[in-house]
Amino acid sequence: MKKLFLVRHAKSDWNNAALQDIERPLNERGYSAAHFMSQRLQVSPDLMITSPAIRAASTALIFAKHLNYNSNNIIIKQELYDTNVKEYLSVIKKMDNACHSVMLFGHYHQRFCRFPDQ
């Protein structure tokens, strides 16, 4: 059975208004929460894919560290930034069938609770 883990990036830092959205880092609480959550997971993902946003990629790197996943193997997909459910589904459908456990790091919120109209 295949497993898909959708991981929302940890809490981001809004202190620097000059940064573009994609450049926003994690704040102190975000770093702490990402370490806390990733240390409690007992999974070994075959694949990690992240949005290119700094906060999502940083969250993925923290999870990789605690899950003994080689951070050089994290795949960055532009399609996971500032997007919709259809783009996420497209990325998921393109995954290699050899991957049985996949973690996607991105920007999930209420609009992801519904599937798109077909």
mmCIF file of C-alpha atoms in Angstrom:
data_model
loop_
_atom_site.group_PDB
_atom_site.id
_atom_site.type_symbol
_atom_site.label_atom_id
_atom_site.label_comp_id
_atom_site.label_asym_id
_atom_site.label_seq_id
_atom_site.Cartn_x
_atom_site.Cartn_y
_atom_site.Cartn_z
ATOM 1 C CA MET A 1 0.000 0.000 0.000
ATOM 2 C CA LYS A 2 1.340 3.421 -0.969
ATOM 3 C CA LYS A 3 1.479 6.194 1.605
ATOM 4 C CA LEU A 4 1.357 9.911 0.885
ATOM 5 C CA PHE A 5 2.261 12.371 3.628
ATOM 6 C CA LEU A 6 1.203 15.971 3.046
ATOM 7 C CA VAL A 7 3.299 18.233 5.260
ATOM 8 C CA ARG A 8 2.474 21.899 5.566
ATOM 9 C CA HIS A 9 5.502 24.105 6.103
ATOM 10 C CA ALA A 10 6.126 25.170 9.681
ATOM 11 C CA LYS A 11 5.330 28.666 10.963
ATOM 12 C CA SER A 12 6.953 31.344 8.839
ATOM 13 C CA ASP A 13 8.560 34.647 9.773
ATOM 14 C CA TRP A 14 6.727 37.821 8.721
ATOM 15 C CA ASN A 15 9.172 40.311 10.304
ATOM 16 C CA ASN A 16 10.813 41.404 7.049
ATOM 17 C CA ALA A 17 8.168 43.002 4.822
ATOM 18 C CA ALA A 18 10.750 43.510 2.059
ATOM 19 C CA LEU A 19 11.056 39.766 1.413
ATOM 20 C CA GLN A 20 9.066 38.218 -1.390
ATOM 21 C CA ASP A 21 6.646 35.518 -0.260
ATOM 22 C CA ILE A 22 8.790 32.696 -1.662
ATOM 23 C CA GLU A 23 11.795 33.975 0.355
ATOM 24 C CA ARG A 24 10.089 33.995 3.753
ATOM 25 C CA PRO A 25 11.978 31.774 6.233
ATOM 26 C CA LEU A 26 10.709 29.853 9.233
ATOM 27 C CA ASN A 27 10.427 31.706 12.509
ATOM 28 C CA GLU A 28 11.783 30.368 15.806
ATOM 29 C CA ARG A 29 8.506 28.625 16.621
ATOM 30 C CA GLY A 30 8.502 27.072 13.137
ATOM 31 C CA TYR A 31 11.983 25.606 13.525
ATOM 32 C CA SER A 32 11.072 24.232 16.928
ATOM 33 C CA ALA A 33 7.784 22.714 15.708
ATOM 34 C CA ALA A 34 9.401 21.142 12.626
ATOM 35 C CA HIS A 35 12.050 19.468 14.799
ATOM 36 C CA PHE A 36 9.417 18.341 17.315
ATOM 37 C CA MET A 37 7.089 16.804 14.715
ATOM 38 C CA SER A 38 9.780 15.182 12.599
ATOM 39 C CA GLN A 39 11.379 13.525 15.632
ATOM 40 C CA ARG A 40 8.086 11.845 16.469
ATOM 41 C CA LEU A 41 7.396 10.372 13.058
ATOM 42 C CA GLN A 42 8.441 6.803 12.547
ATOM 43 C CA VAL A 43 8.461 6.608 8.772
ATOM 44 C CA SER A 44 11.110 6.103 6.146
ATOM 45 C CA PRO A 45 10.000 7.950 3.042
ATOM 46 C CA ASP A 46 11.199 6.718 -0.327
ATOM 47 C CA LEU A 47 10.861 10.225 -1.705
ATOM 48 C CA MET A 48 10.591 13.816 -0.456
ATOM 49 C CA ILE A 49 9.304 16.580 -2.716
ATOM 50 C CA THR A 50 9.063 20.234 -1.698
ATOM 51 C CA SER A 51 7.870 23.579 -2.903
ATOM 52 C CA PRO A 52 10.773 25.935 -3.697
ATOM 53 C CA ALA A 53 9.631 28.363 -0.978
ATOM 54 C CA ILE A 54 12.303 28.767 1.718
ATOM 55 C CA ARG A 55 9.879 27.893 4.522
ATOM 56 C CA ALA A 56 8.750 24.651 2.818
ATOM 57 C CA ALA A 57 12.268 23.610 1.802
ATOM 58 C CA SER A 58 13.557 24.335 5.330
ATOM 59 C CA THR A 59 10.796 22.178 6.798
ATOM 60 C CA ALA A 60 11.715 19.381 4.363
ATOM 61 C CA LEU A 61 15.390 19.625 5.341
ATOM 62 C CA ILE A 62 14.543 19.347 9.037
ATOM 63 C CA PHE A 63 12.348 16.304 8.392
ATOM 64 C CA ALA A 64 15.067 14.738 6.236
ATOM 65 C CA LYS A 65 17.584 15.117 9.058
ATOM 66 C CA HIS A 66 15.379 13.369 11.615
ATOM 67 C CA LEU A 67 14.113 10.686 9.237
ATOM 68 C CA ASN A 68 17.620 9.801 7.999
ATOM 69 C CA TYR A 69 16.731 10.836 4.465
ATOM 70 C CA ASN A 70 19.561 12.108 2.278
ATOM 71 C CA SER A 71 18.771 15.821 1.854
ATOM 72 C CA ASN A 72 20.520 15.792 -1.547
ATOM 73 C CA ASN A 73 17.646 13.617 -2.779
ATOM 74 C CA ILE A 74 14.895 16.107 -1.930
ATOM 75 C CA ILE A 75 13.183 17.136 -5.153
ATOM 76 C CA ILE A 76 12.115 20.756 -5.582
ATOM 77 C CA LYS A 77 9.000 21.250 -7.705
ATOM 78 C CA GLN A 78 7.961 24.738 -8.783
ATOM 79 C CA GLU A 79 4.463 23.336 -9.342
ATOM 80 C CA LEU A 80 3.984 23.087 -5.566
ATOM 81 C CA TYR A 81 4.310 26.845 -4.975
ATOM 82 C CA ASP A 82 1.391 29.268 -5.295
ATOM 83 C CA THR A 83 -0.796 26.639 -6.888
ATOM 84 C CA ASN A 84 -3.926 24.559 -6.521
ATOM 85 C CA VAL A 85 -5.090 21.004 -5.951
ATOM 86 C CA LYS A 86 -4.879 20.138 -9.641
ATOM 87 C CA GLU A 87 -1.147 20.899 -9.676
ATOM 88 C CA TYR A 88 -0.562 18.771 -6.584
ATOM 89 C CA LEU A 89 -2.488 15.907 -8.146
ATOM 90 C CA SER A 90 -0.413 16.276 -11.297
ATOM 91 C CA VAL A 91 2.828 15.972 -9.307
ATOM 92 C CA ILE A 92 1.435 12.956 -7.437
ATOM 93 C CA LYS A 93 0.347 11.216 -10.645
ATOM 94 C CA LYS A 94 3.843 11.618 -12.131
ATOM 95 C CA MET A 95 5.564 9.871 -9.213
ATOM 96 C CA ASP A 96 7.483 6.696 -9.900
ATOM 97 C CA ASN A 97 5.458 3.619 -8.939
ATOM 98 C CA ALA A 98 8.529 2.282 -7.140
ATOM 99 C CA CYS A 99 7.983 4.919 -4.431
ATOM 100 C CA HIS A 100 5.797 3.460 -1.715
ATOM 101 C CA SER A 101 6.096 6.287 0.803
ATOM 102 C CA VAL A 102 6.226 9.922 -0.320
ATOM 103 C CA MET A 103 6.264 13.211 1.613
ATOM 104 C CA LEU A 104 5.136 16.420 -0.084
ATOM 105 C CA PHE A 105 6.043 19.700 1.612
ATOM 106 C CA GLY A 106 3.984 22.689 0.670
ATOM 107 C CA HIS A 107 1.366 25.259 1.481
ATOM 108 C CA TYR A 108 -1.856 23.509 2.404
ATOM 109 C CA HIS A 109 -4.856 25.482 3.561
ATOM 110 C CA GLN A 110 -8.644 25.413 3.277
ATOM 111 C CA ARG A 111 -8.736 25.360 -0.504
ATOM 112 C CA PHE A 112 -6.958 21.985 -0.412
ATOM 113 C CA CYS A 113 -9.775 20.391 1.537
ATOM 114 C CA ARG A 114 -11.843 20.061 -1.628
ATOM 115 C CA PHE A 115 -11.069 18.264 -4.841
ATOM 116 C CA PRO A 116 -11.280 20.264 -8.061
ATOM 117 C CA ASP A 117 -14.198 19.927 -10.411
ATOM 118 C CA GLN A 118 -13.373 17.440 -13.130
#
